[in-house]
PDB file of C-alpha atoms in Angstrom:
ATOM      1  CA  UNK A   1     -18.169 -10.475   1.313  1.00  0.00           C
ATOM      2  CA  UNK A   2     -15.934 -10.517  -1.665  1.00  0.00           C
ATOM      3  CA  UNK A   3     -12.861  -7.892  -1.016  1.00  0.00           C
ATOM      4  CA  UNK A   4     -10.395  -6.057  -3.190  1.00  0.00           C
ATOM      5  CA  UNK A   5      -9.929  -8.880  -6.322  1.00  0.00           C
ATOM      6  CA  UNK A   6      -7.023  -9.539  -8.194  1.00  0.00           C
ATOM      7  CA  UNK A   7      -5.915 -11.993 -11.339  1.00  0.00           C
ATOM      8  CA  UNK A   8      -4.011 -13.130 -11.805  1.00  0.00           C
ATOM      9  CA  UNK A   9      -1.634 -13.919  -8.747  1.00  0.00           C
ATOM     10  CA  UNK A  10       1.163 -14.911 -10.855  1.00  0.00           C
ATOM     11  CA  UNK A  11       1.940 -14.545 -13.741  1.00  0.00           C
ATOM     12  CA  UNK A  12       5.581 -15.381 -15.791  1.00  0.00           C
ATOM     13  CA  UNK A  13       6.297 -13.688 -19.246  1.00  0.00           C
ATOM     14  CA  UNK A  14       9.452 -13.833 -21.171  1.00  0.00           C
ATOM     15  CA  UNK A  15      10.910 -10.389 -22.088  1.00  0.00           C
ATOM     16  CA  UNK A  16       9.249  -8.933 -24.857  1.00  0.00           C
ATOM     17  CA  UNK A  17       5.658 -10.382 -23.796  1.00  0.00           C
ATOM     18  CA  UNK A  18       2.697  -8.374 -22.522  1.00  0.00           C
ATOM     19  CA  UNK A  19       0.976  -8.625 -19.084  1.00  0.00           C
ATOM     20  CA  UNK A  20      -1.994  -8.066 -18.246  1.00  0.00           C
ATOM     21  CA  UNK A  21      -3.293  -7.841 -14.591  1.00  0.00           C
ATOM     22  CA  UNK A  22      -6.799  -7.133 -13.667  1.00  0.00           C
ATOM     23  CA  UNK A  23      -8.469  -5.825 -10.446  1.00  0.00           C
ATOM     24  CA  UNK A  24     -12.114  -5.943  -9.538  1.00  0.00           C
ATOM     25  CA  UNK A  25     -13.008  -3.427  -6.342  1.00  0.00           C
ATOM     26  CA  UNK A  26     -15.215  -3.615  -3.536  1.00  0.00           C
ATOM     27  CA  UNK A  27     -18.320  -4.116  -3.889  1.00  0.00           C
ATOM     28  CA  UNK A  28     -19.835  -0.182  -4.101  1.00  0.00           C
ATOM     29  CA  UNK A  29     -15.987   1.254  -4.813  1.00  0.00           C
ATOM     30  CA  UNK A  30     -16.037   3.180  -7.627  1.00  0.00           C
ATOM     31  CA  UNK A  31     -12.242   4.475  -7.218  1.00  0.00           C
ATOM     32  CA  UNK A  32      -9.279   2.052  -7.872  1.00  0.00           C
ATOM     33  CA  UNK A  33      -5.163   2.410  -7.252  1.00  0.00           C
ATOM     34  CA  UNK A  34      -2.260   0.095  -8.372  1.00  0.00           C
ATOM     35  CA  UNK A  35       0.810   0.039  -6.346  1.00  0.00           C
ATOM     36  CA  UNK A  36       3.904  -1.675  -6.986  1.00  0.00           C
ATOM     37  CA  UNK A  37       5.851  -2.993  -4.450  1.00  0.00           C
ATOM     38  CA  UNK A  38       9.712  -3.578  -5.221  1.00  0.00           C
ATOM     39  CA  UNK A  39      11.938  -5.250  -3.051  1.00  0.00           C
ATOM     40  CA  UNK A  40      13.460  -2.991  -0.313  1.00  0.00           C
ATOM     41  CA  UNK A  41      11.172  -0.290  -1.898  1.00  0.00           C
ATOM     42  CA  UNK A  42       7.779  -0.578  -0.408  1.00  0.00           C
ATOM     43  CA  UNK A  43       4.836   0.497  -1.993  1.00  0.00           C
ATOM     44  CA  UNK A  44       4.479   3.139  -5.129  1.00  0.00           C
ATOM     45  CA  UNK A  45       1.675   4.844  -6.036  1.00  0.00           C
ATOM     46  CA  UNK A  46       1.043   3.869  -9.899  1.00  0.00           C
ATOM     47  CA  UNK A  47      -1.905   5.446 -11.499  1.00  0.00           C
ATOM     48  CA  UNK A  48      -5.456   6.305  -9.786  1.00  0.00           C
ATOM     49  CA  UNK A  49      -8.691   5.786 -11.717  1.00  0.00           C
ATOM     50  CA  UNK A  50     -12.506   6.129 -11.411  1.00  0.00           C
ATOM     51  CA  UNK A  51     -14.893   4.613 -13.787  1.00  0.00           C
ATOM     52  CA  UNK A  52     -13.837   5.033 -17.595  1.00  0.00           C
ATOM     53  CA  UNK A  53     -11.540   7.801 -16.359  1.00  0.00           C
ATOM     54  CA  UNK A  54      -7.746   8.153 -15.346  1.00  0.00           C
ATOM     55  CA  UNK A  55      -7.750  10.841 -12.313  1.00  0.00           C
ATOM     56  CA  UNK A  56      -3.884  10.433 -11.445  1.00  0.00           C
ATOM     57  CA  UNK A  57      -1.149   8.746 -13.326  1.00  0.00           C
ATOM     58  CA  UNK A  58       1.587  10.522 -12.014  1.00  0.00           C
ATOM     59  CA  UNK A  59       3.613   7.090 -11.110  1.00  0.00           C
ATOM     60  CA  UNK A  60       3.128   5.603 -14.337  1.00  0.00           C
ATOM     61  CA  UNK A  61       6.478   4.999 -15.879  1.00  0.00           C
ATOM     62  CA  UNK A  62       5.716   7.343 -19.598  1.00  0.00           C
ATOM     63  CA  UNK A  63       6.365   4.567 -21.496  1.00  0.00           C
ATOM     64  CA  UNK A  64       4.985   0.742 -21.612  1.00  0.00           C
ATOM     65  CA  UNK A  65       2.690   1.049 -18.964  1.00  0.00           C
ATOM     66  CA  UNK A  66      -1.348   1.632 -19.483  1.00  0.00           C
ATOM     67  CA  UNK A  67      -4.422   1.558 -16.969  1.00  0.00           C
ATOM     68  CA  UNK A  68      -8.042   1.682 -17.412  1.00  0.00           C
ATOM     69  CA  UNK A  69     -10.990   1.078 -15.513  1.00  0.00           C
ATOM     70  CA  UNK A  70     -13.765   0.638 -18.240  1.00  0.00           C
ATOM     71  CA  UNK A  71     -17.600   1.183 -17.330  1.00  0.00           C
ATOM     72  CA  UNK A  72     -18.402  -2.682 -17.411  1.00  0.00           C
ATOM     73  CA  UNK A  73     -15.529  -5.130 -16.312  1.00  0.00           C
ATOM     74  CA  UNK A  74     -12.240  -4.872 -13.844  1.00  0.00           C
ATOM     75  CA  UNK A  75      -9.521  -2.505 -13.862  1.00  0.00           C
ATOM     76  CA  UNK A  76      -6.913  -3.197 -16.261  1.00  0.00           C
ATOM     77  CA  UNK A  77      -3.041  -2.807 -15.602  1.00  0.00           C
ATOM     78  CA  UNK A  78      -1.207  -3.362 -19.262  1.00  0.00           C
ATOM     79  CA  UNK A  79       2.680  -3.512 -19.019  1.00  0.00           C
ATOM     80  CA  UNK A  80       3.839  -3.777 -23.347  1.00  0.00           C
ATOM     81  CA  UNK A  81       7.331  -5.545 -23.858  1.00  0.00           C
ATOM     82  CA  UNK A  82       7.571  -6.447 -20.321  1.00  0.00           C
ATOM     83  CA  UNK A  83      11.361  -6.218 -19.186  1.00  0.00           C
ATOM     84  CA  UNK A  84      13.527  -7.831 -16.002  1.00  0.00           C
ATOM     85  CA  UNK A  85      12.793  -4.849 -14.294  1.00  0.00           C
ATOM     86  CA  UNK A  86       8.911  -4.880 -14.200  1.00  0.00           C
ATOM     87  CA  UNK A  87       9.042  -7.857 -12.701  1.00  0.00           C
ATOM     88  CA  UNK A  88       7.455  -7.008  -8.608  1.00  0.00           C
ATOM     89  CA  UNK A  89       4.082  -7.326  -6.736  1.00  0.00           C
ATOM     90  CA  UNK A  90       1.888  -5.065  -8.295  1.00  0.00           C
ATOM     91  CA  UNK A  91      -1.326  -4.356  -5.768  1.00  0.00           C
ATOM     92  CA  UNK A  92      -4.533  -2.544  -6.838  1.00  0.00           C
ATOM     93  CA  UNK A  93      -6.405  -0.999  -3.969  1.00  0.00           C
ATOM     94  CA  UNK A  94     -10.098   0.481  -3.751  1.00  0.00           C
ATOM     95  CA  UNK A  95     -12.492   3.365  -2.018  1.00  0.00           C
ATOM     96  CA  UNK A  96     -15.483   4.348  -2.504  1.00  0.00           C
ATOM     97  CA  UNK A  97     -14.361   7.875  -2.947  1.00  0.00           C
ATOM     98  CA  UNK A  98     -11.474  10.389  -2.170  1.00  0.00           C
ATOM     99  CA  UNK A  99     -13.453  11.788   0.691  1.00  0.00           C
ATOM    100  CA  UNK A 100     -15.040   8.828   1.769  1.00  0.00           C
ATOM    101  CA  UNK A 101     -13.282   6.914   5.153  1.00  0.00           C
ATOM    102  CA  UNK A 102     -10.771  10.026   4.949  1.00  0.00           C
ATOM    103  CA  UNK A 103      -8.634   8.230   2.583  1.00  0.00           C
ATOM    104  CA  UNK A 104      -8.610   4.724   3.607  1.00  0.00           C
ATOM    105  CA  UNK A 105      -8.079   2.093   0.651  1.00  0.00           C
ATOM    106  CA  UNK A 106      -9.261  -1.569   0.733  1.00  0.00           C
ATOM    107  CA  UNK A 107      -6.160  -3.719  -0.715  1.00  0.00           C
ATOM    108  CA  UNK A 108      -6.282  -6.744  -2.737  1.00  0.00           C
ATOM    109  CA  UNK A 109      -3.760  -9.726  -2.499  1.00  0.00           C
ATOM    110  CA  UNK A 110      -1.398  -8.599  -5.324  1.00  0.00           C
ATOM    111  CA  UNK A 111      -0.217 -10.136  -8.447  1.00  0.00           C
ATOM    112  CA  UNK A 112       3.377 -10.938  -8.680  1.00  0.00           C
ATOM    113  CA  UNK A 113       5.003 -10.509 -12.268  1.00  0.00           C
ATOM    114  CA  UNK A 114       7.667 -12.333 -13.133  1.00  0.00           C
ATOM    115  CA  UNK A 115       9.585 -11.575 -16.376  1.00  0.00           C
ATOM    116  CA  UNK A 116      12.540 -14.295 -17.203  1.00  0.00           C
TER     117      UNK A 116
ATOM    118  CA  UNK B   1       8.121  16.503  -2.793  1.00  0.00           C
ATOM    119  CA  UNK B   2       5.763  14.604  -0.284  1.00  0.00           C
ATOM    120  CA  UNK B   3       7.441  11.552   1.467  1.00  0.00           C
ATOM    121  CA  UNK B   4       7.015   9.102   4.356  1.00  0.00           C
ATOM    122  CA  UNK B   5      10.653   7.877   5.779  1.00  0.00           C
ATOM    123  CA  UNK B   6      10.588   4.588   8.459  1.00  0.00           C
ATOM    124  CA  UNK B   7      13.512   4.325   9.771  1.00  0.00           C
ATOM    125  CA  UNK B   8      13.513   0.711  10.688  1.00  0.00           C
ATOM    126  CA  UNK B   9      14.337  -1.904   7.815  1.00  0.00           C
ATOM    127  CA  UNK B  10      14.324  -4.528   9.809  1.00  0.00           C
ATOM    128  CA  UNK B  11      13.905  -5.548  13.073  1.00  0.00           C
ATOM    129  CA  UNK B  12      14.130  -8.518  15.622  1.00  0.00           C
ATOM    130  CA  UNK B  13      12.399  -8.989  18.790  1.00  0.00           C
ATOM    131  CA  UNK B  14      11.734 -11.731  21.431  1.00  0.00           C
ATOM    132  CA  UNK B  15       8.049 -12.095  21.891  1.00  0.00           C
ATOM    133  CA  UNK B  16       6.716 -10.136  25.108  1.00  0.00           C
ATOM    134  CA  UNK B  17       9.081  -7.188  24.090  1.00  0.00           C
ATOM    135  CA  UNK B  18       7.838  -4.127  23.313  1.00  0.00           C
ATOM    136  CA  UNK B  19       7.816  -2.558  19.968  1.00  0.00           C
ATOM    137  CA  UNK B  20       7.952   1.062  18.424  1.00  0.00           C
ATOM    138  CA  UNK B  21       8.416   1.639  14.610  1.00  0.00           C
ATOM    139  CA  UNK B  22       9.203   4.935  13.609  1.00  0.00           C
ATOM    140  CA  UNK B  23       7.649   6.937  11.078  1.00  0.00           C
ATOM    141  CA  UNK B  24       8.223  10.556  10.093  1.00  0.00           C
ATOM    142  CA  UNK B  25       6.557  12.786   7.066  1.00  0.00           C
ATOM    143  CA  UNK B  26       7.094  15.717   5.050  1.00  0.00           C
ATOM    144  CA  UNK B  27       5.496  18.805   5.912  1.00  0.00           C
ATOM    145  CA  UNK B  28       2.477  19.233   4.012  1.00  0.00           C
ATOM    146  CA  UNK B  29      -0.378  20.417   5.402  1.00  0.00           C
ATOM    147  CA  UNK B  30      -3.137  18.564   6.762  1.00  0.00           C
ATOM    148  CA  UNK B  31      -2.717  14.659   6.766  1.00  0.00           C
ATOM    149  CA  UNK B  32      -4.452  11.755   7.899  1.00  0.00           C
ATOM    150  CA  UNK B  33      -2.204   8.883   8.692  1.00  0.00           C
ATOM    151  CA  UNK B  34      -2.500   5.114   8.394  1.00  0.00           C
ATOM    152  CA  UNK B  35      -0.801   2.429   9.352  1.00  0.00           C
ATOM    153  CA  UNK B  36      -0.913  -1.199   7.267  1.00  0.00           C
ATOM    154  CA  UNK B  37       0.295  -4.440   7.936  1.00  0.00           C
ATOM    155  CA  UNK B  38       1.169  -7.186   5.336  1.00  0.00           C
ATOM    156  CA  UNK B  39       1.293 -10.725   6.759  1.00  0.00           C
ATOM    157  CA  UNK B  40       3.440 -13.155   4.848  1.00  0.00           C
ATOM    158  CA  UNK B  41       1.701 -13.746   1.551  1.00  0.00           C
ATOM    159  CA  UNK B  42      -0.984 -11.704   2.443  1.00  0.00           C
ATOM    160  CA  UNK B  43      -2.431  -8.425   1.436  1.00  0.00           C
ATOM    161  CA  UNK B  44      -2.401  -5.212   3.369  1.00  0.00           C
ATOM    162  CA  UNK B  45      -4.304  -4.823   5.753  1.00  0.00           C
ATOM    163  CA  UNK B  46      -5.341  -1.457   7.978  1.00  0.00           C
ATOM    164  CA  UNK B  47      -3.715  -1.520  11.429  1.00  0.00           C
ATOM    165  CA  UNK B  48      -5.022   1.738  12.353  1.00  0.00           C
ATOM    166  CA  UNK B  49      -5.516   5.213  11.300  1.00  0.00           C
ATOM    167  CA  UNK B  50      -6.004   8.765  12.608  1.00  0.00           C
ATOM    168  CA  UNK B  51      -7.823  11.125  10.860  1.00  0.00           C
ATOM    169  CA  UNK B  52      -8.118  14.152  13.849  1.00  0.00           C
ATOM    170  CA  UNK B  53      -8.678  14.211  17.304  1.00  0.00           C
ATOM    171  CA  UNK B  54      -7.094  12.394  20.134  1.00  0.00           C
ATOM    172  CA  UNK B  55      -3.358  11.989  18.211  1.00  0.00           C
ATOM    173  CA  UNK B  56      -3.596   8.561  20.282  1.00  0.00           C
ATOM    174  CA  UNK B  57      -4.812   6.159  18.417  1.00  0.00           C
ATOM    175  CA  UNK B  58      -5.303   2.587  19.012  1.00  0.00           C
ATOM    176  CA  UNK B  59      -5.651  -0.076  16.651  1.00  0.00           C
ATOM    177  CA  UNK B  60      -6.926  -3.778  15.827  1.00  0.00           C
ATOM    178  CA  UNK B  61      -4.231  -6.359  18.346  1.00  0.00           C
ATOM    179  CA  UNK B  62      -3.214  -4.032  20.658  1.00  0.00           C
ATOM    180  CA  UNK B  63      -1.638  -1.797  18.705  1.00  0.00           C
ATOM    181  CA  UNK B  64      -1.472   2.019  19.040  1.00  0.00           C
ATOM    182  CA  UNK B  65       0.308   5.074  17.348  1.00  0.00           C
ATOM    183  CA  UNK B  66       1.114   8.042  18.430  1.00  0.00           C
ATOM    184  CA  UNK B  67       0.470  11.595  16.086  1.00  0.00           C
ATOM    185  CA  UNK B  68       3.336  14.141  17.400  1.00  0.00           C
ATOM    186  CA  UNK B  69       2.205  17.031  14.833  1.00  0.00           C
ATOM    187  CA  UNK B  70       5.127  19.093  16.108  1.00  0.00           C
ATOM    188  CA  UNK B  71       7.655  16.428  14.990  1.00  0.00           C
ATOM    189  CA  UNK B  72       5.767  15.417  12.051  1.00  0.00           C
ATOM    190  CA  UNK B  73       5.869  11.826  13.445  1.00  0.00           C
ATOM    191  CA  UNK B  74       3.196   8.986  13.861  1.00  0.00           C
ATOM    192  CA  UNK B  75       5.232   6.171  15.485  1.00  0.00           C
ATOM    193  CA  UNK B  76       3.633   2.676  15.780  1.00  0.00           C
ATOM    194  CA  UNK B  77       3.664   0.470  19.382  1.00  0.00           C
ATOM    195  CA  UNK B  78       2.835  -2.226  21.308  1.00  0.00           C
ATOM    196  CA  UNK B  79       3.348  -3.331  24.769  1.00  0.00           C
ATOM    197  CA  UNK B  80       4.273  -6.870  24.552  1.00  0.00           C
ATOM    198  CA  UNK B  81       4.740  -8.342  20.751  1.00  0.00           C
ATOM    199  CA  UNK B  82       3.746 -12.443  20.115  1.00  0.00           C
ATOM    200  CA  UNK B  83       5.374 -14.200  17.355  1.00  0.00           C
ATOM    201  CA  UNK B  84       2.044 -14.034  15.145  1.00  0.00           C
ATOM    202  CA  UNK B  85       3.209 -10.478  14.693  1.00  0.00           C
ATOM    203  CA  UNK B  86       5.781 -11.524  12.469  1.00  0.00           C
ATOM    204  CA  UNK B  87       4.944  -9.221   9.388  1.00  0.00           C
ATOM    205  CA  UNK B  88       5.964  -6.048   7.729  1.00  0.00           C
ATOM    206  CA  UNK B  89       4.526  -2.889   8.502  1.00  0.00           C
ATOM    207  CA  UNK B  90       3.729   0.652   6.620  1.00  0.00           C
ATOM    208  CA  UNK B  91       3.232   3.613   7.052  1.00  0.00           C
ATOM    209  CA  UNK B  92       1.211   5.942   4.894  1.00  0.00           C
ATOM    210  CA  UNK B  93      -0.082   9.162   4.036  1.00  0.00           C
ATOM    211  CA  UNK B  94      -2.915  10.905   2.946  1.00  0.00           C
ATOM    212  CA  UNK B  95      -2.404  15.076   2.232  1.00  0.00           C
ATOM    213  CA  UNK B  96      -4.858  17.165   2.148  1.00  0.00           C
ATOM    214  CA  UNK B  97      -4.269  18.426  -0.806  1.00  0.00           C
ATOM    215  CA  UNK B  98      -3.993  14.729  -3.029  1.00  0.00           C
ATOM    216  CA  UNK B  99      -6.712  13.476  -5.089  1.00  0.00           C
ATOM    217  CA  UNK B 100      -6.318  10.170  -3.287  1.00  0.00           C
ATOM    218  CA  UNK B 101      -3.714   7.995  -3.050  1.00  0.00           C
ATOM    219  CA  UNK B 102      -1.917   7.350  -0.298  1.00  0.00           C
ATOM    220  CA  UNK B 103       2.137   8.087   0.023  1.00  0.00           C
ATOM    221  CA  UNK B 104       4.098   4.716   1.713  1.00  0.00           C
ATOM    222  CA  UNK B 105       6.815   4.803   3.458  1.00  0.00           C
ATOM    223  CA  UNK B 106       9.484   1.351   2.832  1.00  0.00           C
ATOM    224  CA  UNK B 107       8.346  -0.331   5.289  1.00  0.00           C
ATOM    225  CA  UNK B 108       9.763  -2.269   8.280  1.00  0.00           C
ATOM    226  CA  UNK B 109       9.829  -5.626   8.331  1.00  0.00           C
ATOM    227  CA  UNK B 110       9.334  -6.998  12.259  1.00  0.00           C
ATOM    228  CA  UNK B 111      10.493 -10.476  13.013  1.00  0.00           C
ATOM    229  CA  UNK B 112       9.208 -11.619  16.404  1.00  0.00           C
ATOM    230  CA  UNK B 113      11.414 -14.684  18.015  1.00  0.00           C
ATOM    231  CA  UNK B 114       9.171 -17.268  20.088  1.00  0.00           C
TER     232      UNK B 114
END
């Protein structure tokens, strides 16, 4: 009964490094969401994706930040040259499509970035 | 621009009180509205939702919100709050017109006093 999985759960890069944080769906989810979650800020909407495609990345920041959700393997969150800033929960969430449970997503445990 | 405001950051209640978080959206068309609730060091999880209907909705541990379409509200209650509900609650949106993703409020964080 394996939810919404995420790796790592924390993870600590120096400025200047790369993370990487991966996200496996649900079991029969083919559509997957990252969130980050900033203190005092709650949760925004990153990027959306379905399988080997990029539906929505209106909350990507332009720069730095990457997603992709490849045919074979987990979904893929890539933050290049990681700065102070990027450093929050970042929470990938699942359905198995837009119309599907009228919108509900299926949210993994988060992985929480720290950049020193 | 689409947004969900709470209007609670934080607050503190005495267990048996009784609880109602506010939560207000922008006008936007058709929604269906969810609320979540992260435990410490948990994930979110889905309190309850309302998708059309009665605008009464009840939820998982006695929890039930209330869809006021006139005042483009869907505040969260419960009677009688116990300590375990110690968490911090969302509210989110879905619009009609969005490929998907939901729009979260800031949350309120709810600290329950034994």
């Amino acid at each position: 009964n394996a939810g919404v999985m995420q790796n790592p759960r924390h993870l600590v890069r120096r400025r200047g490094q790369e993370a990487r944080l991966r996200c496996s769906p649900m079991k029969g989810h083919s559509h997957v969401y990252w969130y980050r979650q900033l203190p005092e800020e709650g949760l925004k909407f990153m990027v959306y994706l379905q399988k080997e495609n990029i539906i929505d990345e209106s909350g990507m920041p332009k720069e730095r930040f990457s997603a992709e959700f490849p045919k074979e393997g987990p979904s893929i969150l890539r933050i290049q040259q990681v700065v102070r800033g990027d450093s929050a929960a970042y929470f990938c969430a699942s359905s198995p499509s837009p119309g599907a449970g009228n919108g509900e997503l299926f949210f993994g445990e988060g992985s929480r970035l720290t950049v020193l | 621009a689409q947004s969900v405001s709470q209007h609670n950051h934080h607050v503190i209640l005495s267990e048996a009180a009784s609880l109602e978080l506010g939560c207000n959206y922008s006008y936007g068309g058709t929604v269906n509205l969810f609320w979540y609730v992260q435990y410490p060091g948990q994930h979110l999880q889905l309190l309850l939702k309302y998708f059309s209907g009665d605008p009464l909705v009840k939820g998982i541990k006695g929890f039930e919100a209330e869809f006021i379409k006139s005042k483009f509200s869907f505040n969260l209650r419960k009677p009688s709050v116990q300590w375990s509900d110690t968490a911090e609650y969302f509210c989110a949106v879905k619009y009609g017109g969005s490929q998907g993703n939901l729009i979260f409020g800031k949350g309120t964080k709810l600290s329950v006093k034994p």
